[in-house]
Short mmCIF file of C-alpha atoms and ligand atoms in Angstrom, two decimals:
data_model
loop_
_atom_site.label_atom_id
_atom_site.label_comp_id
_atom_site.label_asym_id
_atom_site.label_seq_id
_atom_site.Cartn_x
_atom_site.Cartn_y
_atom_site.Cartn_z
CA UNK M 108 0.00 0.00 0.00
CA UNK M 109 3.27 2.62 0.68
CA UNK M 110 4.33 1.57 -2.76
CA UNK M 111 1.08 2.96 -4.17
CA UNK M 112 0.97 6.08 -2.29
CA UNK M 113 4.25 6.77 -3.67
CA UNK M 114 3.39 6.41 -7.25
CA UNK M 115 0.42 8.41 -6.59
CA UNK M 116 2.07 11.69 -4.80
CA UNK M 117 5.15 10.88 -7.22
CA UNK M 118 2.06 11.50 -10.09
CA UNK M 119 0.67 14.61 -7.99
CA UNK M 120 4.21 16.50 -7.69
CA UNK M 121 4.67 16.24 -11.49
CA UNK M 122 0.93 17.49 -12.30
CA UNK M 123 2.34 21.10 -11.74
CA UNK M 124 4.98 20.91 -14.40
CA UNK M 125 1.99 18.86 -17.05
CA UNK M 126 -0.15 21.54 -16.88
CA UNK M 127 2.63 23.93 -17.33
CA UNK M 128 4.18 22.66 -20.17
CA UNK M 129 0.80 21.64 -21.58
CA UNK M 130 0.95 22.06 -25.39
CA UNK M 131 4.56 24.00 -25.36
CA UNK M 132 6.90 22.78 -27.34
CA UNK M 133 10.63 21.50 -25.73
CA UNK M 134 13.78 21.41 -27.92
CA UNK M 135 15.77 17.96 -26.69
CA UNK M 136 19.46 17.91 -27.58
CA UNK M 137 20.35 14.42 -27.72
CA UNK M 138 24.28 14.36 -27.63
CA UNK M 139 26.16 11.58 -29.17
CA UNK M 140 28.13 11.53 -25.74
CA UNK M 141 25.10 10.61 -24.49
CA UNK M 142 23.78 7.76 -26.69
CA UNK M 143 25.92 5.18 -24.57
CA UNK M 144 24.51 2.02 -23.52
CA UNK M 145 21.12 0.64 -24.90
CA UNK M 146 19.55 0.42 -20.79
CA UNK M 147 20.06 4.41 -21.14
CA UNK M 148 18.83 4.61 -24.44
CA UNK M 149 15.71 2.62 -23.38
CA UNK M 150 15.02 5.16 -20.57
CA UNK M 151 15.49 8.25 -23.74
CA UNK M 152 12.80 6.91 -25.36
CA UNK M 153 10.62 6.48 -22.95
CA UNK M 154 11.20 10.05 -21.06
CA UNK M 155 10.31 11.64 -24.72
CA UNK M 156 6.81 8.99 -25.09
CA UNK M 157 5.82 10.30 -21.57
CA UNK M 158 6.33 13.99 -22.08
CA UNK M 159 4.37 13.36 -25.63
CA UNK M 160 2.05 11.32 -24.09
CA UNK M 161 0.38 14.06 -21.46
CA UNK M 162 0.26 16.70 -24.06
CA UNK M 163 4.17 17.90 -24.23
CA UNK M 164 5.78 18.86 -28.05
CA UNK M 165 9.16 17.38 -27.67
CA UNK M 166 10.94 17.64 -30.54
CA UNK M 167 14.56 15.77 -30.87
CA UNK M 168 17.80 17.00 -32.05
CA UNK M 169 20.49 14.81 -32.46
CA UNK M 170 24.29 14.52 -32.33
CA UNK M 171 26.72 11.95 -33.43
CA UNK M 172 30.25 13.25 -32.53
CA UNK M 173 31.36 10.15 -31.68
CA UNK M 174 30.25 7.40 -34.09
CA UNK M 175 31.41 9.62 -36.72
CA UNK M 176 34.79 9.80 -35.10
CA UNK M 177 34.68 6.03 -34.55
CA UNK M 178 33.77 5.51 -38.26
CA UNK M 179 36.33 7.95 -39.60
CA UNK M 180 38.91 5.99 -37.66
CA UNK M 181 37.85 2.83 -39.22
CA UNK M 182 38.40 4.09 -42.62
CA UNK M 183 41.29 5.55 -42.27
CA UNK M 184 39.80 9.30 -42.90
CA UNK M 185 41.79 12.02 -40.48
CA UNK M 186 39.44 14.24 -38.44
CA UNK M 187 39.96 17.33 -36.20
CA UNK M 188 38.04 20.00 -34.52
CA UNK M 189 38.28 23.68 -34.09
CA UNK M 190 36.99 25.16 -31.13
CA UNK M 191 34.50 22.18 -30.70
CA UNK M 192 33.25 21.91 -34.38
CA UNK M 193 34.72 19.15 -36.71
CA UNK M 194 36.35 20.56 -39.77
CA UNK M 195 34.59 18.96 -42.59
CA UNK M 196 36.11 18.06 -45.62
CA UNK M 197 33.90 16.15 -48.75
CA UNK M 198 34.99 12.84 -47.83
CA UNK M 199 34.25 13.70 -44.19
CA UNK M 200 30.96 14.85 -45.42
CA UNK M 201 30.08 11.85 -46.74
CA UNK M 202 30.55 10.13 -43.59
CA UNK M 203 28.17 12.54 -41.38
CA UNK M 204 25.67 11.91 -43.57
CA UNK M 205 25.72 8.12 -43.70
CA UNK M 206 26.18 8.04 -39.75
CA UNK M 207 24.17 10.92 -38.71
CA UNK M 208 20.66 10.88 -41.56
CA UNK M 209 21.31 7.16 -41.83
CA UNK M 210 22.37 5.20 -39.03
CA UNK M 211 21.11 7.34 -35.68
CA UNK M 212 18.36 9.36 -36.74
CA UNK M 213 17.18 5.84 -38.03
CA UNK M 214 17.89 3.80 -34.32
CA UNK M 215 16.57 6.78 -32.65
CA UNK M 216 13.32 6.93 -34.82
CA UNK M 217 12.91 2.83 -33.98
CA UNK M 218 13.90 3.34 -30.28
CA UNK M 219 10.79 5.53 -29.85
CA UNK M 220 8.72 3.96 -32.05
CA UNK M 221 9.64 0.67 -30.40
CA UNK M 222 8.45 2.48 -26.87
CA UNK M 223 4.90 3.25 -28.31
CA UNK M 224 5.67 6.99 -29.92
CA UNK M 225 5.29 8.05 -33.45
CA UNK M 226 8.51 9.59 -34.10
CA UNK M 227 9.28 11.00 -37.85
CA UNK M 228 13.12 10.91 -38.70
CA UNK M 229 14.27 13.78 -40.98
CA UNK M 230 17.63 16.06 -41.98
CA UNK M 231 17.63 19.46 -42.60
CA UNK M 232 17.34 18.60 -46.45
CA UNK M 233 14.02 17.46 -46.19
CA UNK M 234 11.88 19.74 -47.60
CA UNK M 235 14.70 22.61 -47.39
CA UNK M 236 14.27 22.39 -43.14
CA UNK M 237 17.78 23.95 -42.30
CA UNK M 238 18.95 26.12 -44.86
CA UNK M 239 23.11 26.98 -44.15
CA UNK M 240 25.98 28.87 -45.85
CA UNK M 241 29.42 27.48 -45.43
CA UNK M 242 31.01 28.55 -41.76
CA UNK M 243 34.26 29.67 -43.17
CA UNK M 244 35.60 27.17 -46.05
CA UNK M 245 38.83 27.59 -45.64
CA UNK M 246 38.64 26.59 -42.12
CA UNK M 247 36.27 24.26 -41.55
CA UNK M 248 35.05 22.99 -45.15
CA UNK M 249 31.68 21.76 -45.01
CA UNK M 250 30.56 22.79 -41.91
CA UNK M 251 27.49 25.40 -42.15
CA UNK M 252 26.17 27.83 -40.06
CA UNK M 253 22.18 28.05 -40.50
CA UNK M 254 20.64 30.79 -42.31
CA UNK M 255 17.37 29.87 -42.33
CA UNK M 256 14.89 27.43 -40.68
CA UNK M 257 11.93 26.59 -42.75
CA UNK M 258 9.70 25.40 -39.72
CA UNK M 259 6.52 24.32 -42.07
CA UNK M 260 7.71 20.66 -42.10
CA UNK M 261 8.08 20.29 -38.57
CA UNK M 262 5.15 22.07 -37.51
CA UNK M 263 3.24 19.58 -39.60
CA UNK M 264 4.73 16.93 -38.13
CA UNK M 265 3.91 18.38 -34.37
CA UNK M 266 0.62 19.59 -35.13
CA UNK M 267 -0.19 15.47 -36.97
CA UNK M 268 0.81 14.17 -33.49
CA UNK M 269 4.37 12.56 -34.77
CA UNK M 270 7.74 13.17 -32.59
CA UNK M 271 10.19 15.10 -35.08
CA UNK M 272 13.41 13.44 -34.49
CA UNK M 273 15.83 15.92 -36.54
CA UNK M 274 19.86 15.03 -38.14
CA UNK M 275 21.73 18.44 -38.39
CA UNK M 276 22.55 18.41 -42.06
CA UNK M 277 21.50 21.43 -44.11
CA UNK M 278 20.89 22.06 -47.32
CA UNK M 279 22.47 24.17 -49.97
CA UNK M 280 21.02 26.33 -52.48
CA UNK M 281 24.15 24.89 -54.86
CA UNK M 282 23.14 22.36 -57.30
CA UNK M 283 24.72 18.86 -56.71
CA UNK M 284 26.49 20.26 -53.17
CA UNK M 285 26.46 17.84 -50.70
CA UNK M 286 25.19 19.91 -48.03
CA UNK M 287 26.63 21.31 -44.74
CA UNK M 288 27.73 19.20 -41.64
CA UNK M 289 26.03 21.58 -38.56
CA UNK M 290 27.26 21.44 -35.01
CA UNK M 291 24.30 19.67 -33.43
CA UNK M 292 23.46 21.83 -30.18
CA UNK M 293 23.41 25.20 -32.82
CA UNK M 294 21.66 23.12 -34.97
CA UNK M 295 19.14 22.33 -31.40
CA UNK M 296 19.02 26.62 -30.81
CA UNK M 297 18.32 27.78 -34.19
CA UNK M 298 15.55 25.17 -34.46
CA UNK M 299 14.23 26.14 -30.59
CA UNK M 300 14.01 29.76 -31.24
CA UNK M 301 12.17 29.19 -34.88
CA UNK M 302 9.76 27.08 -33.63
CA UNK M 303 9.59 29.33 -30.59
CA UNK M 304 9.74 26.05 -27.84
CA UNK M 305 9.39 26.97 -24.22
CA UNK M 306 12.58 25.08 -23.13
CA UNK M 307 15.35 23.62 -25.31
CA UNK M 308 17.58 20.41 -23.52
CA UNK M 309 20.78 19.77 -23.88
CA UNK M 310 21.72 16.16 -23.08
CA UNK M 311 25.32 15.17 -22.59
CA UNK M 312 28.23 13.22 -20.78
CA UNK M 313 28.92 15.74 -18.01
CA UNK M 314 26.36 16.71 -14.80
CA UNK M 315 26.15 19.86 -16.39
CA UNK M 316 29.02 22.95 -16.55
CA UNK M 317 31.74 22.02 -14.63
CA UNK M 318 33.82 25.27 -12.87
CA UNK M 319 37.63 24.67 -12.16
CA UNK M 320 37.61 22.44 -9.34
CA UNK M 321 34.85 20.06 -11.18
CA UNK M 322 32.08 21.04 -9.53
CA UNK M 323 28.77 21.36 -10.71
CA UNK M 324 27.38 25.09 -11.58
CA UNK M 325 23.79 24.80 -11.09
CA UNK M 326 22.62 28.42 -12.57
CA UNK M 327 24.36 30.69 -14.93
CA UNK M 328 23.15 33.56 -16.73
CA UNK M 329 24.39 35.45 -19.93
CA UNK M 330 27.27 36.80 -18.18
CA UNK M 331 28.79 34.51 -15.72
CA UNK M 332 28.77 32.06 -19.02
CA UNK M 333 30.99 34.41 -21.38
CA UNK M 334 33.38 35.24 -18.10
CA UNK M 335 33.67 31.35 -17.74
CA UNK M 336 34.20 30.73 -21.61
CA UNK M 337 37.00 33.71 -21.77
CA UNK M 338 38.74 32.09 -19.03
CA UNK M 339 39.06 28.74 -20.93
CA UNK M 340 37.06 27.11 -17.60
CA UNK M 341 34.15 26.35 -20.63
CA UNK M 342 36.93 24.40 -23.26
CA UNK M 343 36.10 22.03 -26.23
CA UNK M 344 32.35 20.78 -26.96
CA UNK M 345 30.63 22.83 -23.81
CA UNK M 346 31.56 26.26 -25.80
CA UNK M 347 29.04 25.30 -29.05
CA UNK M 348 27.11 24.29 -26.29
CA UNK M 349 26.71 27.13 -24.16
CA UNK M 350 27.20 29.06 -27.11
CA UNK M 351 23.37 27.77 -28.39
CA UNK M 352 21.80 28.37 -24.48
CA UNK M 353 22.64 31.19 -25.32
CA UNK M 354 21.26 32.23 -28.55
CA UNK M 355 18.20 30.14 -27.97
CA UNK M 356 17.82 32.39 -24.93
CA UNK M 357 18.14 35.42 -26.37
CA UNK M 358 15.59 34.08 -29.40
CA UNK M 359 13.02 34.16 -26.24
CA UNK M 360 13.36 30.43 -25.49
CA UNK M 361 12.76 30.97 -21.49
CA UNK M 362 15.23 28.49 -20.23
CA UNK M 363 18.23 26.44 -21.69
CA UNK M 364 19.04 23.50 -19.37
CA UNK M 365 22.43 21.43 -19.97
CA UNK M 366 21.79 18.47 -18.63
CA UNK M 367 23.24 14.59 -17.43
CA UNK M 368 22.49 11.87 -20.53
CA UNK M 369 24.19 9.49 -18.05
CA UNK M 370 21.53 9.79 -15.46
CA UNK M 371 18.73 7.47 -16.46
CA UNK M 372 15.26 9.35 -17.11
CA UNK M 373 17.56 12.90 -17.01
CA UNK M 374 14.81 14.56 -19.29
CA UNK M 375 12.27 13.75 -16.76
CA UNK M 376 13.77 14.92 -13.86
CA UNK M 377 14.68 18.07 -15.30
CA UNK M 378 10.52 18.76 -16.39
CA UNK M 379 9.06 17.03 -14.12
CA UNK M 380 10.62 17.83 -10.70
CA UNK M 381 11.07 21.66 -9.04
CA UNK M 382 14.79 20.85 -8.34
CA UNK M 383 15.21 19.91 -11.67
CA UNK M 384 18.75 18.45 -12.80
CA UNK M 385 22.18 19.36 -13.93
CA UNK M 386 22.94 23.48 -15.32
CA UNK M 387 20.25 25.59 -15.78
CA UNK M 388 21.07 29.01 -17.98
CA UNK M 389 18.79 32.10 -17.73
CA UNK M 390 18.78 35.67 -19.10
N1 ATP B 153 33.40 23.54 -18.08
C1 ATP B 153 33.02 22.37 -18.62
N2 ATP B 153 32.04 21.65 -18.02
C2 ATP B 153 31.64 20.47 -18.54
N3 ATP B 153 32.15 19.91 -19.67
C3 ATP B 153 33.12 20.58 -20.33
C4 ATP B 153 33.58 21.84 -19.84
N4 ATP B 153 34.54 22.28 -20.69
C5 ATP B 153 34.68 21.35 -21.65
N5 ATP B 153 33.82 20.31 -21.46
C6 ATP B 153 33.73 19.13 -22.34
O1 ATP B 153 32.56 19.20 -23.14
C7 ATP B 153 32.14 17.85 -23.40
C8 ATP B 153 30.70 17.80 -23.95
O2 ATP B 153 30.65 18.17 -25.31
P1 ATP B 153 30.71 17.09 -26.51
O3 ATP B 153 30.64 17.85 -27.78
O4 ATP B 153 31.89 16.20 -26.29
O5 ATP B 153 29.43 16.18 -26.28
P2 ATP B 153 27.94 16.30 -26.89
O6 ATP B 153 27.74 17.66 -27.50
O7 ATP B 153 27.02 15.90 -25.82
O8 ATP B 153 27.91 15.20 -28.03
P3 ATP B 153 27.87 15.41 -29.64
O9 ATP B 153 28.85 16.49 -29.96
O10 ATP B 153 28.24 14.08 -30.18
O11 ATP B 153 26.47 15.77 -29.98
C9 ATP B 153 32.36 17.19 -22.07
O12 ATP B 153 32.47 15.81 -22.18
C10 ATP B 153 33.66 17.83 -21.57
O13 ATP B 153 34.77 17.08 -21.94
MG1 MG B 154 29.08 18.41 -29.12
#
């Protein structure tokens, strides 16, 4: 009998944060450092079927750092990154988009499906979605920065009741271009602000920002995050990171929440609990 009083004031504390979140739409970052073991995978899917299943938009983002860097190794293609982005040659290109459009966005689009949602897998191609012009080609090749986010697709896709689950490739006006390799978490802010979500996620393999001595910064604003990146304590794949709180934020996303993929059921314990989880960043 304990057990089911627990569920049920476990149910009661979350009905705040239901109602609040009601109908608003929530940006999920889904790192590749965080795609780790299938148990933790598992609990992904079905943190993003609950939140869609009491009347949440959540709408997936995906990275892929790693597997990319795993497959590059196995074919013998070099790889390096510039202040956290990968420089992206064509042959590295071609690799992004086989592991990122077809091998994750496809095993994240079953994982959910397999969990009861109706997730839709796309790339910024589809239908012209993300819409980037090279970074700086000298530097970093085929690596875009988005210009433009055509948000008619996904919006269909929301407002039909699917789960967008989204590969950060965009497209090129260029004829016969093979299209622009975009840091994932930008890729998570640009979409977050042009679909104006509510809150935008960013799921990774760290509790949150770490300061010098490792610890965990719970809240950061604007500020505090540029005087942390200036003095190197923000290094590597956090500054792309904190670099899209940020923009999302001051897009009029309300909150920007970098958060533990490690911890199983993270996303829920971030919406679904006043504490919530890991680093929060605010205007
Ligand atoms: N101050 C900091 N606090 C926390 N992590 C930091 C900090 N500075 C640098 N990092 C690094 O940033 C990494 C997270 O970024 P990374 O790009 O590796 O992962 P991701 O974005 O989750 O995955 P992917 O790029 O595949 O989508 C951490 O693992 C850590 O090594
Ligand atoms: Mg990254």
């Amino acid at each position: 009998m304990k057990h089911k009083i627990d569920v049920v004031k476990t149910l009661l504390d979350a009905l705040p944060f239901i109602k609040k979140f009601h109908d608003e739409k929530i940006v999920i970052k889904y790192g590749g450092s965080a795609q780790t073991s299938d148990a933790l995978k598992e609990k992904f899917a079905q943190d993003i079927v609950l939140l869609h299943t009491v009347g949440m938009k959540p709408i997936v983002v995906h990275g892929g750092g790693k597997s990319i860097t795993d497959l590059l190794a196995e074919l013998g293609v070099p790889t390096r990154f510039v202040d956290g982005q990968r420089v992206t040659t064509k042959e590295v290109m071609r690799i992004v988009e086989m592991v990122l459009s077809g091998e994750i966005n496809k095993e994240i689009v079953s994982l959910l499906n397999n969990h009861g949602g109706k997730a839709i897998g796309i790339s910024g191609k589809d239908a012209n979605f993300l819409e980037a012009r090279s970074k700086d080609f000298k530097n970093f090749g085929y690596t875009g920065v988005i210009e433009n986010v055509n948000t008619q697709i996904v919006d269909n896709i929301i407002e039909d009741g699917f789960v967008p689950v989204i590969a950060p490739i965009a497209s090129s006006s260029t004829v016969g271009h093979p299209g622009f390799n975009i840091n994932a978490d930008l890729a998570a802010s640009r979409i977050a602000v042009a679909l104006q979500a509510r809150k935008v996620l960013f799921l990774t393999d760290t509790s949150g920002v770490l300061d010098k001595e490792m610890s965990l910064i719970t809240n950061l604003d604007i500020e505090k995050t540029e005087e942390l990146k200036e003095n190197t304590t923000i290094a590597g794949g956090m500054v792309p990171k904190v670099d899209a709180c940020i923009e999302a934020l001051r897009g009029g996303v309300k909150k920007a929440h970098i958060i533990d993929g490690r911890v199983e059921h993270s996303i829920l314990l971030e919406v679904l609990t006043s504490s919530g989880i890991g680093t929060c960043i605010e205007l």
